Coordinates of C-alpha atoms in Angstrom, one line a residue:
X1 CA 0.1 0.2 -0.2
X2 CA 2.9 2.0 0.8
X3 CA 4.6 1.6 -2.6
X4 CA 1.2 2.2 -4.4
X5 CA 1.2 5.8 -2.5
X6 CA 4.6 6.4 -3.4
X7 CA 4.1 5.3 -7.1
X8 CA 0.8 7.5 -7.5
X9 CA 3.1 10.7 -5.5
X10 CA 6.0 10.0 -8.3
X11 CA 3.3 9.9 -11.1
X12 CA 1.5 13.4 -9.8
X13 CA 4.9 15.3 -9.7
X14 CA 5.9 13.6 -13.3
X15 CA 2.9 15.0 -14.8
X16 CA 2.9 18.3 -13.3
X17 CA 6.3 19.1 -14.8
X18 CA 5.1 17.9 -18.0
X19 CA 2.3 20.2 -17.9
X20 CA 4.4 23.0 -17.0
X21 CA 6.6 22.6 -19.9
X22 CA 4.7 24.8 -22.4
X23 CA 6.1 23.6 -25.7
X24 CA 5.5 19.8 -24.7
X25 CA 1.5 20.5 -23.7
X26 CA 1.1 23.4 -26.5
X27 CA 2.6 20.3 -29.1
X28 CA 0.8 17.3 -27.8
X29 CA -2.8 19.0 -27.3
X30 CA -2.1 20.8 -31.3
X31 CA -0.9 17.3 -32.5
X32 CA -3.8 15.1 -31.1
X33 CA -6.4 17.9 -32.6
X34 CA -4.5 17.9 -35.4
X35 CA -4.2 14.2 -36.0
X36 CA -8.2 13.6 -35.0
X37 CA -8.3 15.9 -38.2
X38 CA -6.0 13.5 -40.3
X39 CA -7.6 10.7 -38.8
X40 CA -11.1 11.8 -40.4
X41 CA -9.6 12.7 -43.5
X42 CA -7.9 9.1 -43.9
X43 CA -11.7 7.6 -42.8
X44 CA -12.7 9.7 -45.6
X45 CA -10.5 8.9 -48.1
X46 CA -9.3 4.9 -47.7
X47 CA -13.3 3.9 -48.5
X48 CA -13.5 6.3 -51.2
X49 CA -10.4 4.8 -52.8
X50 CA -11.1 1.5 -52.4
X51 CA -14.8 1.4 -53.5
X52 CA -13.6 3.5 -56.8
X53 CA -10.2 1.6 -57.8
X54 CA -11.4 -2.1 -56.5
X55 CA -9.6 -4.3 -54.1
X56 CA -7.7 -5.5 -57.4
X57 CA -6.7 -2.1 -58.1
X58 CA -6.6 -1.0 -55.3
X59 CA -3.6 -3.3 -55.0
X60 CA -1.6 -2.5 -57.8
X61 CA -1.7 1.2 -56.3
X62 CA -0.3 -0.3 -53.0
X63 CA 2.4 -2.2 -55.0
X64 CA 3.4 1.3 -56.4
X65 CA 3.3 3.0 -53.3
X66 CA 5.7 0.9 -51.5
X67 CA 8.4 1.3 -54.2
X68 CA 7.5 5.5 -54.1
X69 CA 8.1 5.1 -50.4
X70 CA 11.4 3.3 -50.8
X71 CA 12.4 6.2 -52.8
X72 CA 11.3 8.7 -50.3
X73 CA 13.0 6.7 -47.5
X74 CA 16.1 7.4 -49.3
X75 CA 15.5 10.9 -49.4
X76 CA 14.7 11.1 -45.8
X77 CA 18.0 8.8 -44.9
X78 CA 17.7 8.8 -40.8
X79 CA 17.4 12.8 -40.8
X80 CA 14.2 12.4 -39.0
X81 CA 16.0 11.3 -36.1
X82 CA 19.6 11.7 -36.5
X83 CA 19.7 15.3 -37.7
X84 CA 16.4 16.2 -35.7
X85 CA 18.2 14.8 -32.2
X86 CA 20.7 17.5 -33.2
X87 CA 18.8 20.3 -33.8
X88 CA 17.0 19.6 -30.3
X89 CA 20.3 19.5 -28.8
X90 CA 21.8 22.7 -30.4
X91 CA 18.5 24.7 -30.7
X92 CA 20.0 27.4 -28.4
X93 CA 23.4 27.8 -30.2
X94 CA 22.8 29.4 -33.7
X95 CA 26.1 28.8 -35.4
X96 CA 26.0 24.5 -34.7
X97 CA 21.7 25.2 -35.6
X98 CA 22.7 26.7 -39.4
X99 CA 25.8 24.0 -39.7
X100 CA 23.2 20.9 -38.7
X101 CA 20.6 22.7 -41.4
X102 CA 22.2 23.4 -44.3
X103 CA 24.7 20.2 -44.3
X104 CA 21.2 18.2 -43.3
X105 CA 19.4 19.6 -46.3
X106 CA 22.5 19.0 -48.6
X107 CA 22.5 15.6 -48.0
X108 CA 18.9 15.9 -49.1
X109 CA 19.4 17.1 -51.9
X110 CA 22.2 14.9 -52.9
X111 CA 20.1 11.9 -52.4
X112 CA 16.8 13.5 -54.4
X113 CA 19.0 13.2 -57.4
X114 CA 19.4 9.8 -56.7
X115 CA 16.2 8.6 -55.7
X116 CA 14.8 10.7 -59.3
X117 CA 17.3 8.6 -61.5
X118 CA 16.4 5.1 -59.4
X119 CA 12.9 6.3 -60.0
X120 CA 13.4 7.0 -64.1
X121 CA 15.2 3.7 -64.6
X122 CA 12.6 1.2 -62.4
X123 CA 9.7 2.8 -64.4
X124 CA 11.4 2.5 -67.5
X125 CA 12.2 -1.5 -66.4
X126 CA 8.5 -2.2 -65.4
X127 CA 7.1 -0.4 -68.7
X128 CA 5.5 2.8 -66.4
X129 CA 7.3 5.4 -67.8
X130 CA 3.9 7.8 -67.3
X131 CA 4.2 8.0 -63.4
X132 CA 7.3 9.4 -64.0
X133 CA 6.4 13.2 -64.0
X134 CA 4.2 12.3 -60.8
X135 CA 6.7 10.5 -58.8
X136 CA 9.1 13.2 -59.6
X137 CA 7.0 16.0 -57.9
X138 CA 6.1 13.5 -55.3
X139 CA 10.2 13.7 -54.6
X140 CA 10.5 17.2 -54.9
X141 CA 7.5 17.9 -52.9
X142 CA 9.5 15.3 -50.1
X143 CA 12.8 17.6 -49.8
X144 CA 11.1 20.8 -49.9
X145 CA 9.7 19.8 -46.5
X146 CA 12.5 19.2 -44.0
X147 CA 10.3 18.3 -41.1
X148 CA 13.1 17.1 -39.2
X149 CA 14.1 20.5 -38.8
X150 CA 10.8 21.7 -36.9
X151 CA 10.6 18.9 -35.6
X152 CA 13.8 19.3 -33.3
X153 CA 13.0 22.8 -32.8
X154 CA 9.9 21.3 -30.8
X155 CA 8.0 22.8 -33.6
X156 CA 5.9 19.8 -34.5
X157 CA 2.6 21.2 -34.7
X158 CA 3.6 23.2 -37.8
X159 CA 5.1 20.3 -39.4
X160 CA 1.9 18.3 -38.5
X161 CA -0.7 21.3 -39.6
X162 CA 1.4 21.3 -43.1
X163 CA 0.9 17.5 -43.7
X164 CA -2.8 18.0 -43.0
X165 CA -3.2 20.7 -45.7
X166 CA -1.1 18.0 -47.6
X167 CA -4.1 15.6 -46.9
X168 CA -6.8 17.7 -47.1
X169 CA -5.9 18.7 -50.5
X170 CA -5.7 15.6 -51.8
X171 CA -8.3 13.7 -50.3
X172 CA -10.1 17.3 -52.1
X173 CA -8.7 16.5 -54.9
X174 CA -9.3 12.7 -55.0
X175 CA -13.0 12.9 -53.4
X176 CA -14.0 15.2 -56.3
X177 CA -12.4 13.3 -59.5
X178 CA -11.4 9.8 -58.9
X179 CA -14.1 7.4 -59.6
X180 CA -14.8 4.0 -61.1
X181 CA -13.0 4.9 -64.4
X182 CA -10.0 6.4 -63.0
X183 CA -6.6 5.4 -64.2
X184 CA -3.9 4.4 -61.1
X185 CA -1.6 7.2 -62.5
X186 CA -4.2 9.7 -61.4
X187 CA -3.8 8.6 -58.2
X188 CA -0.2 9.9 -58.0
X189 CA -0.7 13.0 -60.1
X190 CA -3.0 13.9 -57.4
X191 CA -0.3 13.2 -54.6
X192 CA 2.3 14.9 -56.2
X193 CA 0.6 17.8 -57.2
X194 CA -0.5 18.3 -53.5
X195 CA 3.1 17.6 -52.2
X196 CA 4.4 20.0 -54.2
X197 CA 2.2 22.9 -52.9
X198 CA 2.5 21.6 -49.2
X199 CA 6.4 21.8 -49.8
X200 CA 5.8 25.5 -51.0
X201 CA 4.4 26.3 -48.2
X202 CA 6.6 24.8 -46.1
X203 CA 9.8 26.7 -47.9
X204 CA 7.7 30.1 -47.3
X205 CA 7.8 29.6 -43.6
X206 CA 11.8 28.6 -43.4
X207 CA 11.9 31.6 -45.2
X208 CA 10.1 34.3 -43.3
X209 CA 11.2 32.9 -39.6
X210 CA 14.4 31.1 -40.4
X211 CA 15.8 33.1 -43.3
X212 CA 19.5 32.8 -42.5
X213 CA 19.4 29.5 -41.7
X214 CA 18.0 28.0 -44.9
X215 CA 20.6 27.1 -48.1
X216 CA 22.7 24.4 -49.5
X217 CA 26.5 24.1 -48.4
X218 CA 29.1 22.0 -50.2
X219 CA 28.6 18.5 -51.6
X220 CA 31.2 17.0 -49.6
X221 CA 29.8 18.2 -46.3
X222 CA 26.6 16.5 -47.5
X223 CA 27.8 13.6 -48.4
X224 CA 29.9 13.5 -45.2
X225 CA 26.5 13.8 -43.7
X226 CA 24.9 10.9 -45.0
X227 CA 28.0 8.5 -44.1
X228 CA 27.6 9.7 -41.0
X229 CA 24.1 9.1 -40.7
X230 CA 24.4 5.6 -42.3
X231 CA 24.0 3.4 -39.5
X232 CA 20.2 4.8 -39.1
X233 CA 19.4 4.9 -42.2
X234 CA 20.3 1.1 -42.5
X235 CA 17.9 1.1 -39.5
X236 CA 15.2 3.3 -41.4
X237 CA 16.0 0.8 -44.9
X238 CA 15.4 -2.6 -42.7
X239 CA 12.2 -1.1 -41.0
X240 CA 10.8 -0.4 -44.2
X241 CA 11.6 -3.9 -45.1
X242 CA 9.5 -5.0 -42.2
X243 CA 6.7 -3.3 -43.6
X244 CA 6.9 -4.2 -47.2
X245 CA 8.1 -7.5 -47.1
X246 CA 5.5 -9.2 -46.4
X247 CA 2.7 -7.6 -49.0
X248 CA 5.3 -8.4 -51.2
X249 CA 5.2 -11.5 -50.7
X250 CA 1.8 -11.7 -50.7
X251 CA 1.4 -9.8 -54.1
X252 CA 4.0 -12.4 -55.2
X253 CA 2.3 -15.4 -54.3
X254 CA -1.5 -14.6 -53.7
X255 CA -2.3 -11.4 -56.4
X256 CA -3.4 -8.0 -56.1
X257 CA -6.7 -9.5 -54.6
X258 CA -5.5 -10.6 -52.0
X259 CA -2.7 -8.1 -51.1
X260 CA -5.7 -5.6 -51.0
X261 CA -7.5 -7.5 -48.2
X262 CA -4.2 -7.5 -46.4
X263 CA -3.0 -3.9 -46.9
X264 CA -7.0 -3.1 -45.7
X265 CA -6.5 -4.5 -42.2
X266 CA -3.3 -3.4 -42.0
X267 CA -4.2 0.1 -42.9
X268 CA -6.6 0.2 -40.0
X269 CA -4.2 -1.3 -37.8
X270 CA -1.5 1.6 -38.9
X271 CA -4.6 4.2 -38.5
X272 CA -4.5 2.6 -35.2
X273 CA -1.2 3.3 -34.5
X274 CA -1.3 6.2 -35.1
X275 CA -3.6 7.7 -32.2
X276 CA 0.2 7.4 -29.9
X277 CA 2.1 9.7 -32.3
X278 CA 0.9 13.4 -31.1
X279 CA 2.0 12.3 -27.7
X280 CA 5.5 10.5 -29.1
X281 CA 6.5 13.0 -31.9
X282 CA 6.0 15.8 -28.7
X283 CA 8.0 14.0 -26.4
X284 CA 11.0 12.9 -28.7
X285 CA 13.0 16.3 -28.1
X286 CA 12.8 16.4 -24.3
X287 CA 13.6 13.0 -24.2
X288 CA 16.3 13.3 -26.2
X289 CA 17.2 16.2 -23.7
X290 CA 16.6 14.4 -20.9
X291 CA 19.3 11.4 -21.7
X292 CA 21.5 14.4 -22.9
X293 CA 21.4 15.6 -19.3
X294 CA 21.1 12.3 -16.9
X295 CA 20.5 8.8 -17.9
X296 CA 18.7 8.2 -14.5
X297 CA 15.9 10.9 -15.0
X298 CA 15.5 10.0 -19.0
X299 CA 14.8 6.0 -17.7
X300 CA 12.0 7.3 -15.2
X301 CA 10.5 10.0 -17.5
X302 CA 10.9 6.6 -19.9
X303 CA 8.8 4.5 -17.9
X304 CA 6.0 7.2 -17.3
X305 CA 5.7 7.5 -20.8
X306 CA 5.5 3.7 -21.5
X307 CA 2.7 3.4 -18.7
X308 CA 0.5 5.7 -20.5
X309 CA 1.0 4.6 -24.0
X310 CA 0.3 1.2 -22.8
X311 CA -2.9 2.7 -21.3
X312 CA -4.3 4.5 -24.8
X313 CA -3.1 1.0 -26.7
X314 CA -5.2 -1.3 -24.8
X315 CA -8.4 0.9 -24.9
X316 CA -8.0 1.4 -28.4
X317 CA -7.0 -2.6 -28.9
X318 CA -10.8 -3.5 -27.3
X319 CA -12.6 -0.8 -28.7
X320 CA -11.7 -1.8 -32.8
X321 CA -12.3 -5.8 -31.2
X322 CA -15.6 -4.7 -30.0
X323 CA -16.5 -2.7 -32.9
X324 CA -14.6 -4.8 -35.7
X325 CA -16.9 -5.5 -37.7
X326 CA -18.6 -2.1 -38.3
X327 CA -15.1 -0.7 -38.4
X328 CA -14.4 -2.7 -41.7
X329 CA -17.3 -2.2 -43.2
X330 CA -17.0 1.4 -43.4
X331 CA -13.9 0.9 -45.6
X332 CA -15.2 -1.7 -48.1
X333 CA -18.2 -3.7 -48.3
X334 CA -15.9 -6.8 -50.0
X335 CA -14.5 -9.8 -48.5
X336 CA -15.3 -8.2 -44.7
X337 CA -15.2 -11.9 -43.1
X338 CA -11.5 -12.5 -44.3
X339 CA -10.2 -9.1 -43.5
X340 CA -11.6 -9.3 -40.1
X341 CA -9.7 -12.1 -39.7
X342 CA -6.3 -10.9 -40.3
X343 CA -7.0 -7.7 -38.4
X344 CA -8.0 -9.7 -35.4
X345 CA -4.3 -11.0 -35.5
X346 CA -2.8 -7.5 -36.8
X347 CA -4.5 -5.9 -33.4
X348 CA -2.1 -7.9 -31.3
X349 CA 0.7 -7.0 -33.3
X350 CA -0.8 -3.1 -32.8
X351 CA -0.1 -3.5 -29.1
X352 CA 3.2 -4.9 -28.8
X353 CA 4.3 -2.3 -32.4
X354 CA 3.4 0.6 -30.5
X355 CA 5.6 -0.5 -27.0
X356 CA 8.4 -1.2 -29.5
X357 CA 8.4 1.9 -31.5
X358 CA 8.3 3.9 -27.8
X359 CA 11.4 2.2 -26.7
X360 CA 13.6 2.8 -29.9
X361 CA 12.5 6.6 -30.5
X362 CA 12.2 7.8 -26.8
X363 CA 15.2 5.2 -25.9
X364 CA 17.3 3.7 -28.5
X365 CA 18.1 7.1 -30.1
X366 CA 18.4 9.4 -27.6
X367 CA 21.5 6.9 -26.1
X368 CA 23.0 6.6 -29.7
X369 CA 22.3 2.6 -30.0
X370 CA 22.3 2.7 -33.7
X371 CA 24.1 -0.6 -34.0
X372 CA 22.0 -1.9 -31.4
X373 CA 18.8 -0.8 -33.5
X374 CA 20.0 -2.3 -37.0
X375 CA 20.1 -5.5 -35.0
X376 CA 16.8 -5.1 -33.9
X377 CA 15.6 -4.8 -37.4
X378 CA 17.7 -7.3 -38.5
X379 CA 16.1 -9.9 -36.0
X380 CA 12.7 -8.5 -37.0
X381 CA 13.6 -9.1 -40.7
X382 CA 15.4 -12.7 -40.5
X383 CA 11.9 -13.4 -38.4
X384 CA 9.7 -12.3 -41.4
X385 CA 12.0 -14.3 -44.2
X386 CA 12.0 -17.5 -42.4
X387 CA 8.0 -17.4 -41.6
X388 CA 6.6 -15.7 -44.2
X389 CA 7.0 -17.6 -47.1
X390 CA 6.1 -21.1 -45.7
X391 CA 3.3 -19.9 -43.6
X392 CA 1.8 -17.8 -46.4
X393 CA 2.3 -20.9 -48.8
X394 CA 0.7 -22.8 -46.0
X395 CA -2.2 -20.6 -44.5
X396 CA -2.7 -17.8 -47.1
X397 CA -2.8 -14.3 -46.2
X398 CA -3.7 -15.7 -42.7
X399 CA -0.2 -16.8 -42.8
X400 CA 1.1 -13.6 -43.1
X401 CA -0.5 -12.2 -40.2
X402 CA 0.9 -14.9 -37.9
X403 CA 4.3 -14.2 -39.2
X404 CA 3.9 -10.2 -38.6
X405 CA 2.9 -11.1 -35.2
X406 CA 5.9 -13.6 -34.5
X407 CA 8.3 -11.3 -36.3
X408 CA 7.0 -8.4 -33.6
X409 CA 7.3 -10.7 -30.6
X410 CA 10.9 -11.2 -31.3
X411 CA 11.6 -8.1 -31.7
X412 CA 9.8 -6.3 -28.6
X413 CA 11.9 -9.7 -26.6
X414 CA 15.0 -8.3 -28.2
X415 CA 14.2 -4.1 -27.4
X416 CA 13.0 -4.8 -23.7
X417 CA 16.2 -7.4 -22.8
X418 CA 18.9 -4.8 -24.0
X419 CA 16.9 -2.1 -22.0
X420 CA 18.0 -3.8 -18.9
X421 CA 21.3 -4.4 -19.4
X422 CA 22.3 -1.1 -20.9
X423 CA 19.5 1.3 -18.6
X424 CA 22.5 1.9 -16.2
X425 CA 24.9 2.7 -18.5
X426 CA 26.0 6.2 -19.0
X427 CA 24.3 8.0 -22.1
X428 CA 26.7 8.2 -25.5
X429 CA 27.5 11.9 -25.8
X430 CA 27.6 13.0 -29.8
X431 CA 28.9 15.3 -31.9
X432 CA 27.0 16.1 -35.1

């Protein structure tokens, strides 16, 4: 009983301390509102697209989106974690902040040129040359939006507002012009146009408030930044393999119709995971600073956030299971029972995935544990490869869902054991 009272007192102290942090409070509340609207936009657009294209053609869109995501991951590299971390640490040091911004943005410029070149040859090889210009618009629009910078300055709500504008504008185009007779190219053309418009607004925002920071620097320094952050980039590539390997296996072995079914269940799971993002994104700069100052205080704050996130996740898990038929029916009227069976399995992965993301983003990255993150990703990818093909071959798309659950469980065991072994070790001090 005494321990319970003591823990409750500590909980109140931490909560009071967080509420007194103005930037954290503003970011979190703003993001919950913005992400709420974002969530509603997703609920509006996704069912419209699936019903307009049909599951088979939607499977084709999903496959092309996977390829596009790989190209965007190349441009983003690991800067959303690596550079954002140093922006947070050096937020009051203008000279170092300018150095971080220009070196990182130059690195992104180099990577954008590389991605456009890869894009050209890939689409030419697949006979999808008509998608080159829409893909170019998307890649250039991504370069114009260095979200890692505002996120590191704890201006996350500004980035979220711009992303919401992009999604809303894209939703308006989609609902107004995409119908049963629309081609796949139209989807990517609208996506690219809205992405570029958002990029222009982002640049106007940077020029207005951070004019002296914005600019490029020598390619040599940009390449150096790419090299320094390559360990985290490898982690992001492995992360993308985790997200895309099962859909690629399903598309190859079972065809676009089954890929469409799996993707709908995975999208619903993904939307559920996003419920934790407002708070998760808001606390990253703070966790970085706390661990930079004191490992002990950082660990205390981490435990508090873990309890908080776990509570939110369990409530979401119960709600989705109770109303699962209504949720799936909202997105599509086809193959509802199949989608429900996949989603019930993926919801367990959803709970594990939230805990795993918190440990990676709020503990391992602030502590510079990049090699350990790569080992985590490799263990998950290896598990998917070992289980994915046989499970899909023998059990179909349900086998893919079980493969996802097993791999996420392996990742959770790894990250928790790594925390127990390193929680008392001093935080690694890094220089950009």
